[in-house]
Amino acid sequence: MKRVANINPRRIINYLRKYWSLYLMLSIPIAYFIVFRYIPMTYIQIAFKRYSIVQSPWEMPLANNHGFEYFLKAFRNLDFLYALRNTLLLNFLDLVIGFPAPIILALLLNELTFPRFKRFTQSVVYLPHFLSWIIIAGLAKQLFAPTSGMINILLNRLGFESIPFLNDPTHWVFTYVFLGIWRNMGWNAIIYLAALTNINPELYEAAAIDGANRWQNIWYITLPGLRPTIFTMLILSLGHILSSELDRPYALSNPLVNSVSNVLSIFVYRYGIRGLQFSLTTAVGLFQSVVCVIFLVAANALAKRFGERGIW
Amino acid sequence: MVKSKRSKAADLAIAFVCLLLIIICLLPMLNILARSLSSTEYILRNQVLLWPKGWNVEAYRLVLTDSKYTWSLAWTAILTVICVGVSMTMTVLCAYPLIYRDLKGRRFFNTMILFTMYFSAGTIPHYLLYKDLGLLNHPLVLIIPNSLSVFYMIIMRTFFYSIPDSLRESAEIDGAGPIRILFSIYLPLSKPVLATLSLFYAVGRWNGFSDALYYMNERKYHPIQLLLYNILNAVTSIEIQTQEGFASAPGISDTIQAATVMFATVPILIVYPWLQRYFISGATLGALKD
């Protein structure tokens, strides 16, 4: 009986009379998502087809090897393999070295006892997040210049050799990771600081009665309190293991370090937009997206297996 | 509570580490400011660290009289204002209807929107779509395709949720429709978050680089970051150096590069105090977890 009442035309008319304007408003962003996020997904089939400028993706002929021609081509392409290795290497180092940094910063700020100084520190460490990678590369090139950069001037004055921060592949990798931490450590600490405010203060009071010292407080109360947030952030980071932004490696690289700075985003830009090899680079992009989704789902499932909440 | 001596020493050690972090964060900016204001001979003699030597504003004069650079600054400013307007409109249009819990299809729309956060078609499909739509090299390509950020939309929606439903219900009893309620209740109460998200969008557009590199070949529409990239890499590429003007004696290029970086940074530094006022408590991002 209820069902019948639900499809009662009068109710529908009343409902629409009340809410038509909401649908009207929503239609604009929904159209945006369809056109700029979902229609591009139909272009993914180009990865399996031979690109032709005069045909729509639906009409293009299937590529060889049951459509997997361009995936095979990519894995036989030395530039791609290097880009894949570099992307994995840089993202892995970002994860291992960069991931704990904001947690440590949040713990530090939490332990800082001078409130005004704490607020000032926060303002300053959040600032680099708002500078573009182009600007940061400009700052870094001047700061780390082999002879005229401030860091090397200081090193020389102290009697040390100059360090080729941006001009030698090994050093470049670590400069790249360090600059990533420099830019994002403060910003990423915000979410941990927010989680810290949710820890029940009674826990610390009880610990104080038991005579717990600072380390015991951090180890037994603060870190367990941060655990769910740490897992959420870790899952999200693993979901980016093969993603590759362009700005950061592109702005920081130079011809001397191409062997480590050419990542997948740069490969796609050079081979696709500049080189017009659309099928090959669409295949590479799809490979990236699929690997990322697999990692995200696997990490989420693993976290749930260990009794964490997961991200969905 | 009486604190032990050891704890006090630890407090000071922590404060010292924080001080070190502050220095590390500010050093590169002070360095480049000093270099932009120094004369070339001191830079070539490696004497400029954090304080300008041989006071010199020639670099700033050269940059400001370069019509390409000033046009790019002006164009990026215009672009930023337009983008903020478009983006904020889209964000409100998307977030507001979704707070109506009895809106039919709400779950479907939510899922559809969230899915785009986890899976994207990739660079080339977007490029080919813009090509088919005739957006390549058109100024709109820098405005429309990334006008709506799901992340900011969620922040907006979370803020709308924090406004009590009872306010809306009493307005509904008085006969106000959703549009009236949006303009008379929700928007006036959301001024701080509207301001913050506007600034986030503005910073995003001001700092935007890769979309211009991918989709915009028209030099007159190059935003400031792309021009800056070309200037900063001019030392290694003679070709670009002559194209971008500024071709000059070695040494002076150092101060000019420093000055161009300063011009692109200063707008960010100006809006930063307003930007950080809202997120400093971490409330905004903390709300995102749920």
PDB file of C-alpha atoms in Angstrom, chain B residues 81-95 147-149 152 156 160 187 190-202:
ATOM      1  CA  VAL B  81      39.343  36.917 -10.179  1.00  0.00           C
ATOM      2  CA  ILE B  82      37.214  35.248 -12.867  1.00  0.00           C
ATOM      3  CA  CYS B  83      38.160  31.775 -11.668  1.00  0.00           C
ATOM      4  CA  VAL B  84      37.227  32.565  -8.080  1.00  0.00           C
ATOM      5  CA  GLY B  85      33.812  33.813  -9.203  1.00  0.00           C
ATOM      6  CA  VAL B  86      33.110  30.763 -11.362  1.00  0.00           C
ATOM      7  CA  SER B  87      34.500  28.285  -8.846  1.00  0.00           C
ATOM      8  CA  MET B  88      32.631  29.673  -5.858  1.00  0.00           C
ATOM      9  CA  THR B  89      29.354  29.691  -7.788  1.00  0.00           C
ATOM     10  CA  MET B  90      29.902  26.070  -8.811  1.00  0.00           C
ATOM     11  CA  THR B  91      30.914  25.045  -5.293  1.00  0.00           C
ATOM     12  CA  VAL B  92      27.810  26.543  -3.679  1.00  0.00           C
ATOM     13  CA  LEU B  93      25.534  25.168  -6.421  1.00  0.00           C
ATOM     14  CA  CYS B  94      26.962  21.723  -5.777  1.00  0.00           C
ATOM     15  CA  ALA B  95      27.164  21.741  -1.980  1.00  0.00           C
ATOM     16  CA  SER B 147      36.589  25.125 -11.741  1.00  0.00           C
ATOM     17  CA  LEU B 148      35.088  22.749  -9.179  1.00  0.00           C
ATOM     18  CA  SER B 149      37.187  21.017  -6.543  1.00  0.00           C
ATOM     19  CA  TYR B 152      36.552  22.250  -1.330  1.00  0.00           C
ATOM     20  CA  MET B 156      31.580  23.879   2.009  1.00  0.00           C
ATOM     21  CA  PHE B 160      26.455  24.061   5.611  1.00  0.00           C
ATOM     22  CA  LEU B 187      25.272  32.411   2.510  1.00  0.00           C
ATOM     23  CA  SER B 190      28.935  31.147   5.747  1.00  0.00           C
ATOM     24  CA  LYS B 191      30.992  34.276   5.128  1.00  0.00           C
ATOM     25  CA  PRO B 192      34.185  32.974   6.764  1.00  0.00           C
ATOM     26  CA  VAL B 193      34.207  29.720   4.821  1.00  0.00           C
ATOM     27  CA  LEU B 194      33.247  31.508   1.599  1.00  0.00           C
ATOM     28  CA  ALA B 195      36.187  33.853   2.086  1.00  0.00           C
ATOM     29  CA  THR B 196      38.574  31.011   2.864  1.00  0.00           C
ATOM     30  CA  LEU B 197      37.578  28.856  -0.079  1.00  0.00           C
ATOM     31  CA  SER B 198      37.793  31.878  -2.381  1.00  0.00           C
ATOM     32  CA  LEU B 199      41.364  32.397  -1.254  1.00  0.00           C
ATOM     33  CA  PHE B 200      42.170  28.710  -1.740  1.00  0.00           C
ATOM     34  CA  TYR B 201      40.804  28.835  -5.274  1.00  0.00           C
ATOM     35  CA  ALA B 202      42.683  32.068  -5.895  1.00  0.00           C
TER      36      ALA B 202
END
